[in-house]
Amino acid sequence: RQPSPPATGDLADEVLASIRLFPHVHTINCTNAGRISGHTLGHLRSLTRLETLYLVNTGLDDGGLHQARHLRTLKTLHIGHTR
């Protein structure tokens, strides 16, 4: 039996970190995923095609935003209503 996917807004850092297993991802939308924190962004470095990231209404803080500098292919970063 497989576990149920998290409900909208309950996306945890572990789930976002597991997205790195899909290297062709170019857009990630974590809007309203309040439990996402900034340290997870470092896990996304291996996504060499990631161009757009939505982090609106998340637990992102200044330290996490600092991790975004490692996302070299990122063209658009949507942030707002964060810590």
Short mmCIF file of C-alpha atoms in Angstrom, two decimals:
data_model
loop_
_atom_site.label_atom_id
_atom_site.label_comp_id
_atom_site.label_asym_id
_atom_site.label_seq_id
_atom_site.Cartn_x
_atom_site.Cartn_y
_atom_site.Cartn_z
CA ARG A 1 0.00 0.00 0.00
CA GLN A 2 1.40 3.37 -1.01
CA PRO A 3 1.08 6.38 1.28
CA SER A 4 -1.35 9.08 0.26
CA PRO A 5 0.15 12.26 -1.19
CA PRO A 6 0.18 15.24 1.16
CA ALA A 7 -2.77 17.59 1.07
CA THR A 8 -2.34 21.03 -0.48
CA GLY A 9 -0.55 23.24 1.99
CA ASP A 10 1.04 20.30 3.81
CA LEU A 11 3.91 19.74 1.42
CA ALA A 12 6.90 19.02 3.62
CA ASP A 13 10.58 19.66 2.97
CA GLU A 14 11.16 15.93 2.41
CA VAL A 15 8.66 15.83 -0.45
CA LEU A 16 10.16 18.88 -2.14
CA ALA A 17 13.64 17.42 -1.72
CA SER A 18 12.51 14.21 -3.45
CA ILE A 19 11.65 16.19 -6.59
CA ARG A 20 15.38 16.26 -7.30
CA LEU A 21 14.95 12.68 -8.53
CA PHE A 22 13.23 14.13 -11.61
CA PRO A 23 15.99 16.12 -13.35
CA HIS A 24 13.81 17.35 -16.22
CA VAL A 25 11.50 19.42 -14.01
CA HIS A 26 11.39 23.05 -15.16
CA THR A 27 8.66 24.49 -12.91
CA ILE A 28 7.83 23.88 -9.24
CA ASN A 29 4.84 25.52 -7.57
CA CYS A 30 4.85 25.39 -3.76
CA THR A 31 2.28 28.14 -3.25
CA ASN A 32 0.50 27.73 0.11
CA ALA A 33 2.88 25.00 1.23
CA GLY A 34 3.47 26.64 4.58
CA ARG A 35 5.71 23.88 5.86
CA ILE A 36 8.34 24.39 3.15
CA SER A 37 11.43 25.96 4.65
CA GLY A 38 14.37 27.50 2.89
CA HIS A 39 17.01 24.89 3.54
CA THR A 40 15.31 22.61 1.02
CA LEU A 41 16.29 24.86 -1.88
CA GLY A 42 19.81 23.49 -1.66
CA HIS A 43 18.45 20.05 -2.56
CA LEU A 44 17.12 21.43 -5.83
CA ARG A 45 20.59 22.27 -7.22
CA SER A 46 20.64 19.08 -9.24
CA LEU A 47 17.60 20.26 -11.25
CA THR A 48 19.57 21.68 -14.14
CA ARG A 49 16.42 22.62 -16.06
CA LEU A 50 14.55 24.35 -13.23
CA GLU A 51 13.53 27.78 -14.53
CA THR A 52 10.51 28.79 -12.45
CA LEU A 53 9.90 28.40 -8.72
CA TYR A 54 6.84 29.60 -6.78
CA LEU A 55 7.34 30.00 -3.03
CA VAL A 56 4.36 32.20 -2.13
CA ASN A 57 2.92 31.73 1.39
CA THR A 58 5.63 29.30 2.52
CA GLY A 59 8.00 29.08 5.46
CA LEU A 60 10.83 30.57 3.38
CA ASP A 61 13.07 32.89 5.39
CA ASP A 62 16.15 34.98 4.58
CA GLY A 63 18.49 32.03 5.05
CA GLY A 64 16.47 29.93 2.65
CA LEU A 65 16.37 32.67 0.10
CA HIS A 66 20.15 32.73 0.30
CA GLN A 67 20.07 29.10 -0.93
CA ALA A 68 18.34 30.21 -4.14
CA ARG A 69 21.66 31.58 -5.42
CA HIS A 70 22.68 27.98 -6.11
CA LEU A 71 19.80 27.52 -8.56
CA ARG A 72 21.80 28.66 -11.59
CA THR A 73 19.14 27.95 -14.23
CA LEU A 74 16.37 29.75 -12.34
CA LYS A 75 14.87 32.58 -14.39
CA THR A 76 11.75 33.37 -12.35
CA LEU A 77 11.32 33.22 -8.58
CA HIS A 78 7.92 34.11 -7.15
CA ILE A 79 7.99 34.90 -3.42
CA GLY A 80 5.60 36.66 -1.10
CA HIS A 81 3.94 36.24 2.28
CA THR A 82 6.94 34.36 3.66
CA ARG A 83 8.87 34.68 6.89
#
